[in-house]
C-alpha positions as a Python dict, from the first residue, in 0.01 Angstrom:
ca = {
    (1, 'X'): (0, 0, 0),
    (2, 'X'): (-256, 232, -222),
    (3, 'X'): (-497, 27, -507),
    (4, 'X'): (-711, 165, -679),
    (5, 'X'): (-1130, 172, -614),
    (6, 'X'): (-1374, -14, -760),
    (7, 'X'): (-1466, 337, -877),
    (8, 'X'): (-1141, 421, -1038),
    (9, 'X'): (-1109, 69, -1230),
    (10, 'X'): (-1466, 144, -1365),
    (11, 'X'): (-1276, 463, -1512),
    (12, 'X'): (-1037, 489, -1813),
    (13, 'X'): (-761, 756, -1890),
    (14, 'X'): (-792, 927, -2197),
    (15, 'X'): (-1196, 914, -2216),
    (16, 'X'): (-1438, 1205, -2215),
    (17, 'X'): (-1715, 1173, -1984),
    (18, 'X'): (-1995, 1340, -2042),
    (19, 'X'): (-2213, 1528, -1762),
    (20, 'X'): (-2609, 1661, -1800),
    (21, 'X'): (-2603, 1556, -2160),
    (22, 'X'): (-2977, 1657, -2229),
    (23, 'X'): (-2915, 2001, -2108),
    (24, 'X'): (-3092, 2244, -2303),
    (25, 'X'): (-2865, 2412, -2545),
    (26, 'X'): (-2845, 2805, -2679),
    (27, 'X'): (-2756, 2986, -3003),
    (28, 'X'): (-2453, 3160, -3019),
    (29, 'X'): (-2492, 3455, -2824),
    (30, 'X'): (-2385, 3800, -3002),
    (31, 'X'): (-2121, 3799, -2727),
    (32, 'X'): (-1978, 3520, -2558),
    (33, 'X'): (-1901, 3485, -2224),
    (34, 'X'): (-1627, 3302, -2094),
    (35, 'X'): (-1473, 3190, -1744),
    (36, 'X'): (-1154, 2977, -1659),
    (37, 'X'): (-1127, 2884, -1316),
    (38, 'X'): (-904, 2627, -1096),
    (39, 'X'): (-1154, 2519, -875),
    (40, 'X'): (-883, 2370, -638),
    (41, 'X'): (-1072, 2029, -633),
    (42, 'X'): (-1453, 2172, -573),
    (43, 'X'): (-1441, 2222, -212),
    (44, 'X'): (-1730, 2468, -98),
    (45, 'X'): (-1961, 2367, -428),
    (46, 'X'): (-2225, 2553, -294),
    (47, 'X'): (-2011, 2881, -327),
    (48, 'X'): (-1865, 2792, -651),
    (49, 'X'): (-2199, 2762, -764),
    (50, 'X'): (-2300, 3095, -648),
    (51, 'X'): (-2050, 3273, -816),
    (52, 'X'): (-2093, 3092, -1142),
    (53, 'X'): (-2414, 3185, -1148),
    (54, 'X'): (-2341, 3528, -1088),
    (55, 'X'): (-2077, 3528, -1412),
    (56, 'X'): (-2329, 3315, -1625),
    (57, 'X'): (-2095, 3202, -1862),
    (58, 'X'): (-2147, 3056, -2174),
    (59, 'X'): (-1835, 2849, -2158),
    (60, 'X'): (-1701, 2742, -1868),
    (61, 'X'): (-1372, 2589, -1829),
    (62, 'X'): (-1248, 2437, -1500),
    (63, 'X'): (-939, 2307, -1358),
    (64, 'X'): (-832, 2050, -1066),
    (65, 'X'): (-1173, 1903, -1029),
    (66, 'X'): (-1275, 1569, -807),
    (67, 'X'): (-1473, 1293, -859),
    (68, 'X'): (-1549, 1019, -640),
    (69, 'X'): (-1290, 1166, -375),
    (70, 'X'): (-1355, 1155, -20),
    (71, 'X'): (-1231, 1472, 32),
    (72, 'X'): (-1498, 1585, -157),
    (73, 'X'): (-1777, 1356, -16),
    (74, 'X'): (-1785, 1168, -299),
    (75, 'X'): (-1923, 1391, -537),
    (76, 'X'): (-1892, 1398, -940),
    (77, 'X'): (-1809, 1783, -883),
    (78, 'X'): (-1863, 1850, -1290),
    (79, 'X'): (-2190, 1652, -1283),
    (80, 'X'): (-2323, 1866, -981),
    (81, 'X'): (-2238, 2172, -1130),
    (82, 'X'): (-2346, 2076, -1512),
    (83, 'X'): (-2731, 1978, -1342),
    (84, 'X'): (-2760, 2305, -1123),
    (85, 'X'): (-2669, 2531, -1396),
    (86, 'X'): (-2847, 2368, -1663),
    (87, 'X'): (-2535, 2324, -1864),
    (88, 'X'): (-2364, 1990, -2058),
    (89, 'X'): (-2041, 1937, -1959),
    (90, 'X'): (-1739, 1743, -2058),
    (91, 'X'): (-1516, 1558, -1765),
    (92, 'X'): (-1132, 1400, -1898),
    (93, 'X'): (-931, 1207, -1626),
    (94, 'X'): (-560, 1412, -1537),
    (95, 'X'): (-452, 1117, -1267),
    (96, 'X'): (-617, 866, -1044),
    (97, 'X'): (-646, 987, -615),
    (98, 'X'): (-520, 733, -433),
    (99, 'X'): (-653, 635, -156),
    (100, 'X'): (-455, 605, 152),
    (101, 'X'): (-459, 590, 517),
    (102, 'X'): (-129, 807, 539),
    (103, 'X'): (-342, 1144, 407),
    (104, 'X'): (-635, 1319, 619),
    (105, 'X'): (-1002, 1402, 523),
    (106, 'X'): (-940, 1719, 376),
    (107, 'X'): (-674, 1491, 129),
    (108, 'X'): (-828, 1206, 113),
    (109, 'X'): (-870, 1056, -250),
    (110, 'X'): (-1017, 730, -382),
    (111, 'X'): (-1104, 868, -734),
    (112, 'X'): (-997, 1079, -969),
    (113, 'X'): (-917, 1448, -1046),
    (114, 'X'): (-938, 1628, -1390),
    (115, 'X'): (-1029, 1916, -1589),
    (116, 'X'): (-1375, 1986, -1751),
    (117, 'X'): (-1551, 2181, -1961),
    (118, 'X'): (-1941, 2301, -1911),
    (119, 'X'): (-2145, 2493, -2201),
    (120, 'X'): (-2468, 2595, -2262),
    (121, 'X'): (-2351, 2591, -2661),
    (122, 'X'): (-2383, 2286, -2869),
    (123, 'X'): (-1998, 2204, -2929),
    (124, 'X'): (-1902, 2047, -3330),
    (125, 'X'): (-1671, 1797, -3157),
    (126, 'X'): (-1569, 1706, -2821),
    (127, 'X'): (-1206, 1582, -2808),
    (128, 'X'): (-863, 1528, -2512),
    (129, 'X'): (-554, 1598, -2656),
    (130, 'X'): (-301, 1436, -2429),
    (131, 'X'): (27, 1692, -2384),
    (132, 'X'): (364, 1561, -2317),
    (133, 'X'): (479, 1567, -1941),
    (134, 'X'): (729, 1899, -1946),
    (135, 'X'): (798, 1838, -1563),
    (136, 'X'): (894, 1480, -1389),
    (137, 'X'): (664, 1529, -1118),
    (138, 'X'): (810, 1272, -892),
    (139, 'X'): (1137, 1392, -907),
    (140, 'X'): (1045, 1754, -924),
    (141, 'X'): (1028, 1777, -539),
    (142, 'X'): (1351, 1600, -463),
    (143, 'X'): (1542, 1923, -449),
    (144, 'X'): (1277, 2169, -234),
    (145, 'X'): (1232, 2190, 108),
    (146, 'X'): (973, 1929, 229),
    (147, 'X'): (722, 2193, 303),
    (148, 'X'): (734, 2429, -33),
    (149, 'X'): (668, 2407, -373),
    (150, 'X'): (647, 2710, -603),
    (151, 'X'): (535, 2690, -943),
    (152, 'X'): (507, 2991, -1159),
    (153, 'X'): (322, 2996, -1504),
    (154, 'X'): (184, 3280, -1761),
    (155, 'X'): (-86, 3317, -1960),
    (156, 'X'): (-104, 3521, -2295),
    (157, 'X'): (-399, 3591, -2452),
    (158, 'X'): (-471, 3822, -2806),
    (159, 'X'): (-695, 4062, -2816),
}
């Protein structure tokens, strides 16, 4: 039977966590730069990091990222990044990773997972808004084959 960490009782759903916090922070540049990425929990940080840097956002938002997973190594994956680019960054909780003997290094869990936010901009307000579950996740998988799951989304963005 899964419990959760030490680590992941410390933690609360819902919070913001902030990451580098004394981070130098710029004007607003006469163009922003901006990068969304699903980092697929921060495997490889070194190469994330490398691209990012190449990019040099001013904003960067980031999706699926660990913290305090195994599979990870333990590493707060917004805090490393935040520190080596010099940027502040914002960490909310999406679900606890349980940790359990039935899944293998490269799935092993024992914290949490969430999406983040890193800036070199001083934001007005920092806030989660918490959106209502569209999909039952559990029962979702019921009806595919035990090996496949296909979701498809869109994205729409003015110009």
């Amino acid at each position: 039977m899964s419990q959760l960490t030490q680590f992941q009782r410390s933690l609360q759903l819902g919070e913001i966590y902030p990451k580098n916090p004394n981070a130098q922070l710029s004007a607003l540049p006469p163009r922003l730069r901006l990068l969304n990425w699903n980092i697929e929990r921060g495997y490889a940080p070194e190469q994330l990091l490398a691209y990012i840097r190449e990019v040099n956002p001013d904003i960067l938002c980031l999706q699926e990222l660990d913290w305090g997973n195994q599979r990870t190594k333990e590493l707060d994956v917004t805090d490393y990044l935040a520190r080596e680019l010099g940027l502040v960054g914002y960490f909310g909780i999406e679900f606890f990773e349980l940790e359990t003997p039935e899944r293998g290094p490269a799935l092993a869990g024992g914290g949490v997972h969430g999406n983040a936010i890193l800036t070199r901009l001083a934001p007005r307000a920092v806030y989660r808004i918490e959106l209502p579950p569209l999909l039952d996740w559990e029962q979702l998988p019921a009806g595919l084959p035990p090996d496949r799951l296909a979701i498809s989304s869109w994205c729409w963005a003015a110009d």
